[in-house]
Coordinates of C-alpha atoms and ligand atoms in Angstrom, one line a residue:
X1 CA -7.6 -1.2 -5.7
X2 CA -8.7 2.4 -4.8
X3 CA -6.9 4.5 -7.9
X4 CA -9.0 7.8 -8.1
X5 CA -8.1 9.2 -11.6
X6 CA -6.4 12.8 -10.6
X7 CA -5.7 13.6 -6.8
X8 CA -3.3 16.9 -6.3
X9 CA -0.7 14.7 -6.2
X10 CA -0.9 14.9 -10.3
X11 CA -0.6 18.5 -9.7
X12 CA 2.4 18.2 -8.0
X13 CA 5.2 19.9 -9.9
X14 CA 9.1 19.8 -9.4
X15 CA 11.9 22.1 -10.4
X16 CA 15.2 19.9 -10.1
X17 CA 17.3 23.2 -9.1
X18 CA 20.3 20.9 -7.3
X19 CA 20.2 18.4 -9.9
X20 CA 20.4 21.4 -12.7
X21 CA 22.9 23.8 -10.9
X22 CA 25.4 20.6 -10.0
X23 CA 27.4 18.2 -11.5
X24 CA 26.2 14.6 -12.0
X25 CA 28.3 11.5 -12.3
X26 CA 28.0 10.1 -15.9
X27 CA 27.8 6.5 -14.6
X28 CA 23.6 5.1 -14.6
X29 CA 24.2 1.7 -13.2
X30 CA 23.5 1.4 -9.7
X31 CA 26.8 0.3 -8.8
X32 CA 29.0 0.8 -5.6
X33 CA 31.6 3.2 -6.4
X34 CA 33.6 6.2 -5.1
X35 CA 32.6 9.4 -7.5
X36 CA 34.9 12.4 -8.5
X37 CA 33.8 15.2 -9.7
X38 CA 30.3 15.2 -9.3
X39 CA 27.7 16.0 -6.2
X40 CA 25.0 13.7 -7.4
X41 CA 24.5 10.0 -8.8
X42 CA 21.0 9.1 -10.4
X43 CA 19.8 6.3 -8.7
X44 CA 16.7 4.3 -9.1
X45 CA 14.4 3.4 -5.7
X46 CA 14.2 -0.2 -5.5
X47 CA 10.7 -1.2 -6.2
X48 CA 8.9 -2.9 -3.1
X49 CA 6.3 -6.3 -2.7
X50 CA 3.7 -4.7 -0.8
X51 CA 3.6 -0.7 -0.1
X52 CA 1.2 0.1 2.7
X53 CA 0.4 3.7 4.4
X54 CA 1.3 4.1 7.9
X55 CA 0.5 7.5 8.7
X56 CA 1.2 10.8 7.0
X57 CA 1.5 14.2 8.5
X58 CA -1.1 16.3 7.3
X59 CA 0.6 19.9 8.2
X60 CA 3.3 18.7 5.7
X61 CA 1.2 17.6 3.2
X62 CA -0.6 20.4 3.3
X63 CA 2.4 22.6 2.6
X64 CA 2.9 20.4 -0.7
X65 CA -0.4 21.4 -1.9
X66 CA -1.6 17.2 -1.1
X67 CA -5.1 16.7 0.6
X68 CA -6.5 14.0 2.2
X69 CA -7.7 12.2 -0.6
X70 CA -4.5 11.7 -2.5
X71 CA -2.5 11.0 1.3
X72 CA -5.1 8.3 1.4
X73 CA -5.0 6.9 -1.9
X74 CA -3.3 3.5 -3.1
X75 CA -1.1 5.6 -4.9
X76 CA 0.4 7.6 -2.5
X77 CA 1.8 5.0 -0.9
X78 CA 3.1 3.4 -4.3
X79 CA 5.0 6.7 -4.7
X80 CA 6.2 7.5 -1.5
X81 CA 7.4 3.8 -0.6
X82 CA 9.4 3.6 -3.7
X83 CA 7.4 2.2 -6.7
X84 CA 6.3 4.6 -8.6
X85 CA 7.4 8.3 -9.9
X86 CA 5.3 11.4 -10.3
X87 CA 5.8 13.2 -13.5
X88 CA 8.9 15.6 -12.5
X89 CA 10.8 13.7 -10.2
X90 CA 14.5 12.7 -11.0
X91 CA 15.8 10.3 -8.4
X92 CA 19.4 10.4 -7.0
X93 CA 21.3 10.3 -3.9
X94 CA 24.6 12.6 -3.4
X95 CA 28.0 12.3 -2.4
X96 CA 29.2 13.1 0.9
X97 CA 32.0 12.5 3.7
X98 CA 32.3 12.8 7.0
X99 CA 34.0 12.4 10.6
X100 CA 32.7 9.8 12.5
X101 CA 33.2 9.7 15.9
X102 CA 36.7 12.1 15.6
X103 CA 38.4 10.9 12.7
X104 CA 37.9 11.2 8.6
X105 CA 35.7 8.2 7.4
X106 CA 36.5 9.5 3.8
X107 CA 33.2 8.7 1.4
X108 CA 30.0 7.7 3.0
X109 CA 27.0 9.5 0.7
X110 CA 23.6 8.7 0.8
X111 CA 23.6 5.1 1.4
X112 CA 19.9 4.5 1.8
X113 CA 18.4 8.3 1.4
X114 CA 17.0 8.9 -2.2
X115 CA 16.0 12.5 -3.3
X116 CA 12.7 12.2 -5.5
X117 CA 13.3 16.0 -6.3
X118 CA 13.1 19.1 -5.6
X119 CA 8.6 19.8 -5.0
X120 CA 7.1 23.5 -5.5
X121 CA 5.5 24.1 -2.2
X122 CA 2.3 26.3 -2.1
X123 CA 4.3 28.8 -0.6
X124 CA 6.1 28.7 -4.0
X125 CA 9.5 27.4 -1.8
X126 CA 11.1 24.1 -3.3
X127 CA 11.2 21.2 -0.7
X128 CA 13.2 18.2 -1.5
X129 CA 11.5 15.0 -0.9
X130 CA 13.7 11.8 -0.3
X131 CA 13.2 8.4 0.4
X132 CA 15.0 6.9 3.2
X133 CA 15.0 3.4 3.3
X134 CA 14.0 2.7 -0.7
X135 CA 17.0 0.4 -1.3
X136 CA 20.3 0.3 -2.4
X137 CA 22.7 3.5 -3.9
X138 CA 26.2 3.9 -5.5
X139 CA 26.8 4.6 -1.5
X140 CA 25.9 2.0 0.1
X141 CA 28.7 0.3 0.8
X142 CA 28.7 -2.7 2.4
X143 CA 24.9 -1.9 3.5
X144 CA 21.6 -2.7 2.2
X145 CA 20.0 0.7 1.5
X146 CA 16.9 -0.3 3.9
X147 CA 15.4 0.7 6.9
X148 CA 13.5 -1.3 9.8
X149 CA 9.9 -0.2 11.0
X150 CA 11.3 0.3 14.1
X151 CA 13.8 2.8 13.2
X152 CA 11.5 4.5 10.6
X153 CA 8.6 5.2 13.6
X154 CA 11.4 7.4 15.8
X155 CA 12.9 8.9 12.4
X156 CA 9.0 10.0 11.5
X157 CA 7.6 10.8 14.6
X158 CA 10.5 12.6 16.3
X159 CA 10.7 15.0 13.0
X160 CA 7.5 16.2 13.2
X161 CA 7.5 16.5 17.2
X162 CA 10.6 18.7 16.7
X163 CA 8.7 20.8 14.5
X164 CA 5.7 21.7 16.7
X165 CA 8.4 22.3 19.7
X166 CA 9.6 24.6 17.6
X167 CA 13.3 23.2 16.7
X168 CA 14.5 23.8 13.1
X169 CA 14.6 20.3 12.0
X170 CA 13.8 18.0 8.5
X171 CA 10.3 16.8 7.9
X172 CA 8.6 13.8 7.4
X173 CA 5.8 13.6 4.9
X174 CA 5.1 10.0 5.4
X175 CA 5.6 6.4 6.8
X176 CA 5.0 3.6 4.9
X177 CA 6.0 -0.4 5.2
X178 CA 7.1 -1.8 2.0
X179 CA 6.4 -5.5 2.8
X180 CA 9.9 -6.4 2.5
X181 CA 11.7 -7.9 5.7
X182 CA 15.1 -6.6 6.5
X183 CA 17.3 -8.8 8.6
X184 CA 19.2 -6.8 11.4
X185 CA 21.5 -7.5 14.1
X186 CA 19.8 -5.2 16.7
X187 CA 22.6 -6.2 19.7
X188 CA 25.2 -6.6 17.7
X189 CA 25.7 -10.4 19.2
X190 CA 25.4 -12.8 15.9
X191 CA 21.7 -13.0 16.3
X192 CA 19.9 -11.3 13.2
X193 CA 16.3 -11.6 12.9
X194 CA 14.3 -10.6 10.0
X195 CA 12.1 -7.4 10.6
X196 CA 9.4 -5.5 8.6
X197 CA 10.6 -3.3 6.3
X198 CA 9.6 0.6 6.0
X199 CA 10.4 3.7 4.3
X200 CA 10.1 7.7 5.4
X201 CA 9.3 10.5 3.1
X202 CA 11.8 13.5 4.1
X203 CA 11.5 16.7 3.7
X204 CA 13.8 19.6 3.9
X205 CA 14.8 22.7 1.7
X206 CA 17.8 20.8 1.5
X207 CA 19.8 18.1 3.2
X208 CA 22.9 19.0 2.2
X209 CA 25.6 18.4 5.1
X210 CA 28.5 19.4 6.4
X211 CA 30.3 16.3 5.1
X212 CA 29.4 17.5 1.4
X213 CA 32.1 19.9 1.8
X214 CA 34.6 17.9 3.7
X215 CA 34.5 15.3 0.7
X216 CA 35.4 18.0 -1.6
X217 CA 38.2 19.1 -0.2
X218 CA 39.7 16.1 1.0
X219 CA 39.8 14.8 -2.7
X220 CA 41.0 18.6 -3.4
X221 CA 38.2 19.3 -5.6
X222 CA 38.7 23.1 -5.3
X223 CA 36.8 23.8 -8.2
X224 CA 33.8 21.9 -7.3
X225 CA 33.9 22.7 -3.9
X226 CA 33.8 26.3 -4.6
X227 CA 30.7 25.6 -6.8
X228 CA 28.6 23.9 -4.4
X229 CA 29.5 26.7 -2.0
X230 CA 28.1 29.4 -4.1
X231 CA 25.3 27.2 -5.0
X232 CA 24.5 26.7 -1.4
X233 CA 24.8 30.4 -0.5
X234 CA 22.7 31.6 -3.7
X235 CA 19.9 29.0 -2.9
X236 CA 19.4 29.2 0.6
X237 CA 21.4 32.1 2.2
X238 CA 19.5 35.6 0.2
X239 CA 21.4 37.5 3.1
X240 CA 25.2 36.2 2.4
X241 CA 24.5 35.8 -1.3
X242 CA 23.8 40.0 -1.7
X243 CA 28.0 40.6 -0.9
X244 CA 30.0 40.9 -3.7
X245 CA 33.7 40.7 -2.2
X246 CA 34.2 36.8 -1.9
X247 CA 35.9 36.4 1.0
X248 CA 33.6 38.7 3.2
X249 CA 30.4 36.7 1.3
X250 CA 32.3 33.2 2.2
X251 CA 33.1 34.1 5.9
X252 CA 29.3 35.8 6.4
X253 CA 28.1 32.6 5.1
X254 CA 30.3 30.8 7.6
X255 CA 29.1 32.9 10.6
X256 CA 25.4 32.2 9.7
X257 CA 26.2 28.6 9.6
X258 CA 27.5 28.8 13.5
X259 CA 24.8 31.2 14.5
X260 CA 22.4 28.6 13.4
X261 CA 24.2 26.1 14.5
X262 CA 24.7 27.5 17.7
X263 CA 20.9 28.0 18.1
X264 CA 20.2 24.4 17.4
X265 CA 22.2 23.4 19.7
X266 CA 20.7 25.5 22.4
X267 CA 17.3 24.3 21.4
X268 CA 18.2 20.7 22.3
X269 CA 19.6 21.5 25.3
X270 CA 16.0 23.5 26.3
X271 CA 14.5 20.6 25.6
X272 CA 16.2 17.9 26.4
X273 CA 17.2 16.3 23.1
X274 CA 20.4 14.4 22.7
X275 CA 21.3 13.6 18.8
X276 CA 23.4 10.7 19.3
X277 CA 25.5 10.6 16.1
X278 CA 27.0 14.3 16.0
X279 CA 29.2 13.0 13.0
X280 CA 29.7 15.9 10.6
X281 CA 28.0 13.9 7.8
X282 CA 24.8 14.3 10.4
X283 CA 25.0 18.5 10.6
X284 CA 23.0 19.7 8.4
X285 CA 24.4 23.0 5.8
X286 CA 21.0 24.6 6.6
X287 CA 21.1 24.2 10.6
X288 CA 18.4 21.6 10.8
X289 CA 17.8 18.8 13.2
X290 CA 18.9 15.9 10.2
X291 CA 19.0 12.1 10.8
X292 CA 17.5 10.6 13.8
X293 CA 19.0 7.5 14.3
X294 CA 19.8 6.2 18.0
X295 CA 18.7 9.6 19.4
X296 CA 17.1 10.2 23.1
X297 CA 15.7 12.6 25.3
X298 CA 16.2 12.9 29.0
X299 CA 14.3 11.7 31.6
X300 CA 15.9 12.0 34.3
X301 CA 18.1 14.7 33.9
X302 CA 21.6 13.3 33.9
X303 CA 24.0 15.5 31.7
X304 CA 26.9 12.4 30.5
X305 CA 23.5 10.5 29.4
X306 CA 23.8 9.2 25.7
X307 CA 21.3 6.8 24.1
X308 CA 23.6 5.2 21.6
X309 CA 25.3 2.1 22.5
X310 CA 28.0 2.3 19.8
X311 CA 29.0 5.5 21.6
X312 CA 31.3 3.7 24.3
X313 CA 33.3 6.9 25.5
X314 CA 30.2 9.2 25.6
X315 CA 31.4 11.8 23.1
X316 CA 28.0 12.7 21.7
X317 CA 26.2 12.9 25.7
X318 CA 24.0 15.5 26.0
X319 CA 26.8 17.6 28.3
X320 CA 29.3 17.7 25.2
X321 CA 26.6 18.5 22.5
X322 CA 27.7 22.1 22.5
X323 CA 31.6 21.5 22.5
X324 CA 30.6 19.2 19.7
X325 CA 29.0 21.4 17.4
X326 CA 31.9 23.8 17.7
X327 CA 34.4 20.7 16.8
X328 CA 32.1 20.2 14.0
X329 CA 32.7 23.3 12.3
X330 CA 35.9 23.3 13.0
X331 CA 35.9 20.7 10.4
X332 CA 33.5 22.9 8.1
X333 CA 35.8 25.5 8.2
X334 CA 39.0 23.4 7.6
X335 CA 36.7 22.2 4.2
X336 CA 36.2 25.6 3.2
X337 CA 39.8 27.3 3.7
X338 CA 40.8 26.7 0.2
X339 CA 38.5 29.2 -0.7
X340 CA 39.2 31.7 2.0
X341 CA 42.7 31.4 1.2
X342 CA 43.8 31.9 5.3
X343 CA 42.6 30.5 8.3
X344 CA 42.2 33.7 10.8
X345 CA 39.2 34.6 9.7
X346 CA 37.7 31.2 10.1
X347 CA 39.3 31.4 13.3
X348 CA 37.6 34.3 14.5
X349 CA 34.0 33.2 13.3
X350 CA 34.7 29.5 16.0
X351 CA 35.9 31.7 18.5
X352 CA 32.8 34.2 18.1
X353 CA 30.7 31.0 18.4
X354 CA 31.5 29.7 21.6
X355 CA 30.4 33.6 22.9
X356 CA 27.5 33.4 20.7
X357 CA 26.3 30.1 22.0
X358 CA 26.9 31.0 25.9
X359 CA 24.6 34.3 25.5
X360 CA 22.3 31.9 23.9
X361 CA 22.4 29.2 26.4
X362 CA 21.7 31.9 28.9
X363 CA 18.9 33.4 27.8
X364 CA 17.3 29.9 26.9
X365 CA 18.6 28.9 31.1
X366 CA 17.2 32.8 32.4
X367 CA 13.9 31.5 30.1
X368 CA 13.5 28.2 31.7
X369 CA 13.1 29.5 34.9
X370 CA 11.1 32.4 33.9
X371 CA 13.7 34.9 34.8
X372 CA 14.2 38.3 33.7
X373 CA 18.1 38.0 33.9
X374 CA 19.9 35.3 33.5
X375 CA 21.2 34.1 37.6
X376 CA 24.5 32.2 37.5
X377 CA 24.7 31.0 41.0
X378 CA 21.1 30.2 41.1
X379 CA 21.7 28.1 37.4
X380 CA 24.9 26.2 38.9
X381 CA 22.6 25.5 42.0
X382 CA 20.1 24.0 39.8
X383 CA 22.4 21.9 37.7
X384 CA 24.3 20.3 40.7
X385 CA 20.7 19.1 42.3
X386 CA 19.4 18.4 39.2
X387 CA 22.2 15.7 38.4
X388 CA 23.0 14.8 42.1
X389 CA 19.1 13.9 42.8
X390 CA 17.6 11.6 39.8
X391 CA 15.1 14.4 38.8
X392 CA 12.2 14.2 36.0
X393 CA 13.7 17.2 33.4
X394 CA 10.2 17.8 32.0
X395 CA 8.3 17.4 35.1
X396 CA 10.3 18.9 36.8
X397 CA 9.9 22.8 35.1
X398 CA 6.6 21.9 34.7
X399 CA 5.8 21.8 38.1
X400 CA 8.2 24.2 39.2
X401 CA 6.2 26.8 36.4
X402 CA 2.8 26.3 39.1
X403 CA 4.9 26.7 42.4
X404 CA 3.5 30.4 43.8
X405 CA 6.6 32.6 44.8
X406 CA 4.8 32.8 48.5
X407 CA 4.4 28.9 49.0
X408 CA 7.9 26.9 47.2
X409 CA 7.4 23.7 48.8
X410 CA 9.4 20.8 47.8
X411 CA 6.5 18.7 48.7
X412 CA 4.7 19.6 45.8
X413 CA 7.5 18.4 43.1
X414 CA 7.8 15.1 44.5
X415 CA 6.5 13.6 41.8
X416 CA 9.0 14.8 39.5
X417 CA 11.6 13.2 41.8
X418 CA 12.8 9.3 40.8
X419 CA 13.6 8.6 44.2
X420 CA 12.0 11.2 46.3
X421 CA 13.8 10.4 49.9
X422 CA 14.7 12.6 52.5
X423 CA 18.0 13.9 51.1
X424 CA 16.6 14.3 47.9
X425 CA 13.7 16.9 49.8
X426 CA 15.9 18.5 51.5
X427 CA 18.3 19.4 48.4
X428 CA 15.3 20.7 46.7
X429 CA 14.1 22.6 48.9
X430 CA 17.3 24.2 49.4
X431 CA 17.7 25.6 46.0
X432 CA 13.7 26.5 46.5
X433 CA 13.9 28.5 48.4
X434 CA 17.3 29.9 46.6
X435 CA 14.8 30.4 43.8
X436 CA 12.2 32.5 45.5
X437 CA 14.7 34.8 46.8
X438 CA 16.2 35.8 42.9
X439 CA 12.4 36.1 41.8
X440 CA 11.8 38.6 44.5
X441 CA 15.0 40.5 43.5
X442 CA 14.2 39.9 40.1
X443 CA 10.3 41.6 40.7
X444 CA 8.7 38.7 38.8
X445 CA 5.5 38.0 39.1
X446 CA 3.8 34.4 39.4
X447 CA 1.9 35.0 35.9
X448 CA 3.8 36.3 33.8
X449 CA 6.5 33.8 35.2
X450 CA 4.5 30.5 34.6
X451 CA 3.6 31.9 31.0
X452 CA 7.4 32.3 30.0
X453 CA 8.1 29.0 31.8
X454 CA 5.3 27.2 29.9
X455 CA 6.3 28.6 26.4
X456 CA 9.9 27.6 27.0
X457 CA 9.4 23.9 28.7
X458 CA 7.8 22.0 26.6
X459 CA 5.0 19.5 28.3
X460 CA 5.1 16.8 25.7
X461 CA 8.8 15.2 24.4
X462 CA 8.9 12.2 22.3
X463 CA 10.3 10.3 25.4
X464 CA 12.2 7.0 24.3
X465 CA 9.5 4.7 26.0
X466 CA 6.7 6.2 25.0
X467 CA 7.9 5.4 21.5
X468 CA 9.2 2.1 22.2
X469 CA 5.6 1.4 23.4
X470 CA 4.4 2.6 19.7
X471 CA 7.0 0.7 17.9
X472 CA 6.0 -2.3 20.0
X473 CA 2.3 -2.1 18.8
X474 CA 3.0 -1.5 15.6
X475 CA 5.0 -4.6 15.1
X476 CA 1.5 -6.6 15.8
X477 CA -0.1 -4.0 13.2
X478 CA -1.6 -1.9 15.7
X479 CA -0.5 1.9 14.4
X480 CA -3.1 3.9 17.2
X481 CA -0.1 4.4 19.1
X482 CA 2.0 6.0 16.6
X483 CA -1.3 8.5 15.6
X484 CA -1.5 9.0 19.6
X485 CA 2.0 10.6 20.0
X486 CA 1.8 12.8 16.7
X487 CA -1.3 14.3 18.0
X488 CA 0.1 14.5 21.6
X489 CA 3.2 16.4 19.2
X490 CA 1.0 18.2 18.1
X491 CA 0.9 21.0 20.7
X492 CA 3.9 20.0 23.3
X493 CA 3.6 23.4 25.0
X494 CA -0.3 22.7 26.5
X495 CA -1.3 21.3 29.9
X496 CA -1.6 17.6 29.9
X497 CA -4.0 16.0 31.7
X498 CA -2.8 14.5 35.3
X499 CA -4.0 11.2 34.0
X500 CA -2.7 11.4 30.5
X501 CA -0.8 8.6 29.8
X502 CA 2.1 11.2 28.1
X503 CA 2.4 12.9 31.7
X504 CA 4.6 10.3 33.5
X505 CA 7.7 9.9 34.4
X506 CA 10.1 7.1 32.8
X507 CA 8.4 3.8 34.6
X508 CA 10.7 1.2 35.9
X509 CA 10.3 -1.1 33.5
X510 CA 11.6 1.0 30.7
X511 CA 15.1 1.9 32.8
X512 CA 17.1 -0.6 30.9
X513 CA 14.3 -2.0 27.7
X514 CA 16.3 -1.4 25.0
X515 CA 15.3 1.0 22.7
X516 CA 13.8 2.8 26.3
X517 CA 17.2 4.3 27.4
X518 CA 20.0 2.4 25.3
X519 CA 19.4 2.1 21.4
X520 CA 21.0 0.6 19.1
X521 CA 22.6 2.4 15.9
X522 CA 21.6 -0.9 13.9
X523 CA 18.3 0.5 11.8
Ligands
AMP1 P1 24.2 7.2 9.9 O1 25.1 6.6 11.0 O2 22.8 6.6 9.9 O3 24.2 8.7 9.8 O4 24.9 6.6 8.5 C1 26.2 6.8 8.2 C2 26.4 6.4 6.8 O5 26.0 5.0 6.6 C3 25.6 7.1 5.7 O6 26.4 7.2 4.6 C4 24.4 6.3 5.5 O7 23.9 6.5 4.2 C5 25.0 4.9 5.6 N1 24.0 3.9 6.0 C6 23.4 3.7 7.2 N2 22.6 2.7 7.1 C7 22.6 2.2 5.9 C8 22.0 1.1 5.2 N3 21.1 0.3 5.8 N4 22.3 0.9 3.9 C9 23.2 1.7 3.3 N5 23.8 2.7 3.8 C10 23.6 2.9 5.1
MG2 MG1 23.5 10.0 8.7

């Protein structure tokens, strides 16, 4: 075995500032439970048979301080699958709640997420590293703490491709398989089969969620609640933390959290991200992109699309993501009314939101088609031949980012088209030619044009079959695929190559694959 005696990751250092600043449950064993008052529960990683290195992301280790040499070592893998712990590191998971699918699911918690603790980052920042995956916690439930290679290739690759398109999002350090199969019922239909096993390193400032809150107050731990609150604000919002007067502190805190929020949102809209499991135990405190689980992206752009098949009414589609975030903090703010003491002033801060996120939205729209203004008739044009003809989203402001202002044909978009008939031509050039006639108004010029466009529509999204096509070689232990689409992640906003294999439009065979446009929230 290749141990080299010190790599950085002995230099490695932790400062445990959640752990210290909260309470902890007093119970050690690893036992299911519901906890009062406490945030945290120390909790153990299961140890695995056979810890292997995937892949790693290098920008992320980097920002640990961790070169190649220790990402590579035997050890690496030992500590980020589960087996062992660096010097420093104080393992727990923490106690949350949440609404799932519209209504209170009381305790949930990190069933299968283990903090390691809290790393000192070069930049002198601390960046908690957790395990997802790594076995069983006092929240597990009826669950077995693990996660499937499968699952653990989206969570990994899609974190990191967020990053480079430039959405606020969680981390991932690492992917390693832990040589432990997991059985899962991927269809739901009685027919488990045993799959390899695999853990992701996470990273994020923190991942506290929404949910933390709501637990608190449900269970009417005032007291505790308003700790974590200040604890939250004092650690990670400098801007709130410097009023004195509580209630003004509480409700700028409150507005930052929807502003951020609000700009998340947008930023999967750009780009054509649905979440899939809007729960409030899966919005991040921070206003991060947290938990991929049976998340999509468009293709074709169709707005009631939603890639989870456990979401049977459509209530997290990529249409009601917005509506959704504001629902979600409606919750936040009903969890955090104890400590404003009245509920206009929450009140305000949601209704401030929904302005906040349509000036957003508009800008982001104006952007996309490399306007100067924002153009409501010509955005409603858009969006009714965008979801009346099956268009490719990506493709399709790609393309349109080339078009010169003198020649629009619809001709030269056909290939973003799914079914490019005559009807289909027709419509397109219709709102073509609508398009030309605001840039003229609008003085914009082709370059600068194409250069807003291209900064603003990505090239490159992680587009469900072109993972599925990684995850399917990895299963035979073929992992070029996975290293393919991080570097393709890499820089989404570049030119592809006609003949790359990441500039196509969804193929046929991958319209109803699972995992291509329907996943499953079994992981
Ligand atoms: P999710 O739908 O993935 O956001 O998870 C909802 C809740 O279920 C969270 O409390 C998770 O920690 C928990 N959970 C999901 N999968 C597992 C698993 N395999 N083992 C234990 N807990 C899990
Ligand atoms: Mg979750």
């Amino acid at each position: 075995m290749n141990i080299p005696r010190t790599t950085s990751l002995d230099r490695l250092a932790f400062d445990n500032l959640s752990l210290r600043s909260l309470p902890i449950d007093p119970e050690t064993r690893n036992q299911r439970r519901q906890i009062r008052g406490g945030i945290h529960a120390r909790v153990k990683p299961t140890p695995c048979p056979a810890p292997t290195r995937i892949v790693y992301a290098e920008e992320v280790a980097a920002l640990l301080g961790l070169d190649r040499a220790a990402c590579e070592s035997d050890r690496f893998a030992e500590i980020f699958a589960g087996n062992v712990l660096l010097p420093g590191m104080e393992p727990h998971a923490t106690c949350y709640g949440g609404h799932q699918f519209g209504s209170w699911a009381g305790q949930l918690g990190d069933g299968r997420a283990i903090n390691l603790g809290e790393a000192i980052a070069v930049d002198g920042s601390l960046q908690m590293l957790q395990l997802k995956g790594a076995g069983e916690t006092p929240f597990s439930r009826s669950a077995d703490g693990l996660a499937v290679l499968r699952s653990s290739v989206r969570e990994f690759l899609c974190s990191e491709a967020m990053h480079h398109l430039g959405i606020p999002t969680t981390r991932a350090l690492s992917l390693c398989l832990t040589g432990r199969g997991v059985w899962r019922d991927m269809f739901y239909d009685g027919n488990p089969e045993e799959e390899p096993g695999a853990v992701v390193c996470r990273m994020a400032p923190s991942f506290l969620r929404f949910g933390h809150f709501e637990i608190l107050t449900a269970r009417r731990e005032t007291a505790l609640l308003k700790q974590l609150t200040d604890f939250t604000i004092r650690s990670y919002f400098p801007e709130s933390a410097a009023i004195s007067d509580d209630q003004e502190r509480y409700l700028h805190w409150f507005t930052e959290v929807c502003d951020r929020t609000a700009a998340l949102v947008v930023h999967w809209m750009r780009t054509g991200f649905v979440h899939g499991v809007m729960n409030t135990d899966n919005m991040s405190i921070l206003g991060l992109t947290i938990d991929y689980g049976p998340y999509g992206w468009l293709d074709s752009y169709h707005p009631e699309w939603t890639p989870n098949t456990s979401d049977a009414g459509s209530r997290y589609c990529y249409r009601n993501q917005p509506p959704i975030a504001q629902w979600n903090l409606i919750q936040l703010a009903n969890a955090i009314l104890p400590l404003i003491g009245e509920a206009a002033p929450l009140e305000n801060c949601l209704q401030s939101f929904a302005g906040q996120y349509t000036q957003r939205a508009e800008a982001m729209a104006a952007a996309k088609l490399g306007l100067k203004t924002y153009d409501q008739p010509l955005a409603s044009a858009l969006f009714e031949f965008l979801g009346g003809v099956e268009t490719d989203m990506t493709l399709f402001y790609r393309g349109l980012a080339d078009l010169p202002v003198t020649d629009m044909r619809a001709n030269a978009l056909l290939d973003t088209l799914y079914k490019p008939d005559t009807d289909a031509i027709e419509a397109l050039q219709v709102w073509l030619d609508q398009y030309a006639a605001v840039l003229g108004q609008q003085s914009v010029d082709d370059r600068s044009r194409s250069t807003l466009m291209n900064a603003t529509n990505p090239a490159f999204v992680l587009r469900n079959f072109l993972a599925q096509e990684a995850i399917d070689a990895a299963a035979t232990g073929d992992f070029n695929g996975i290293h393919a689409l991080l570097n393709a992640s890499r820089h989404p906003y570049d030119r592809l190559p006609p003949d790359s294999p990441f500039n196509r439009k969804r193929p046929d065979w991958a319209r109803s694959k699972p995992g291509c446009s329907q996943l499953s929230c079994s992981s």
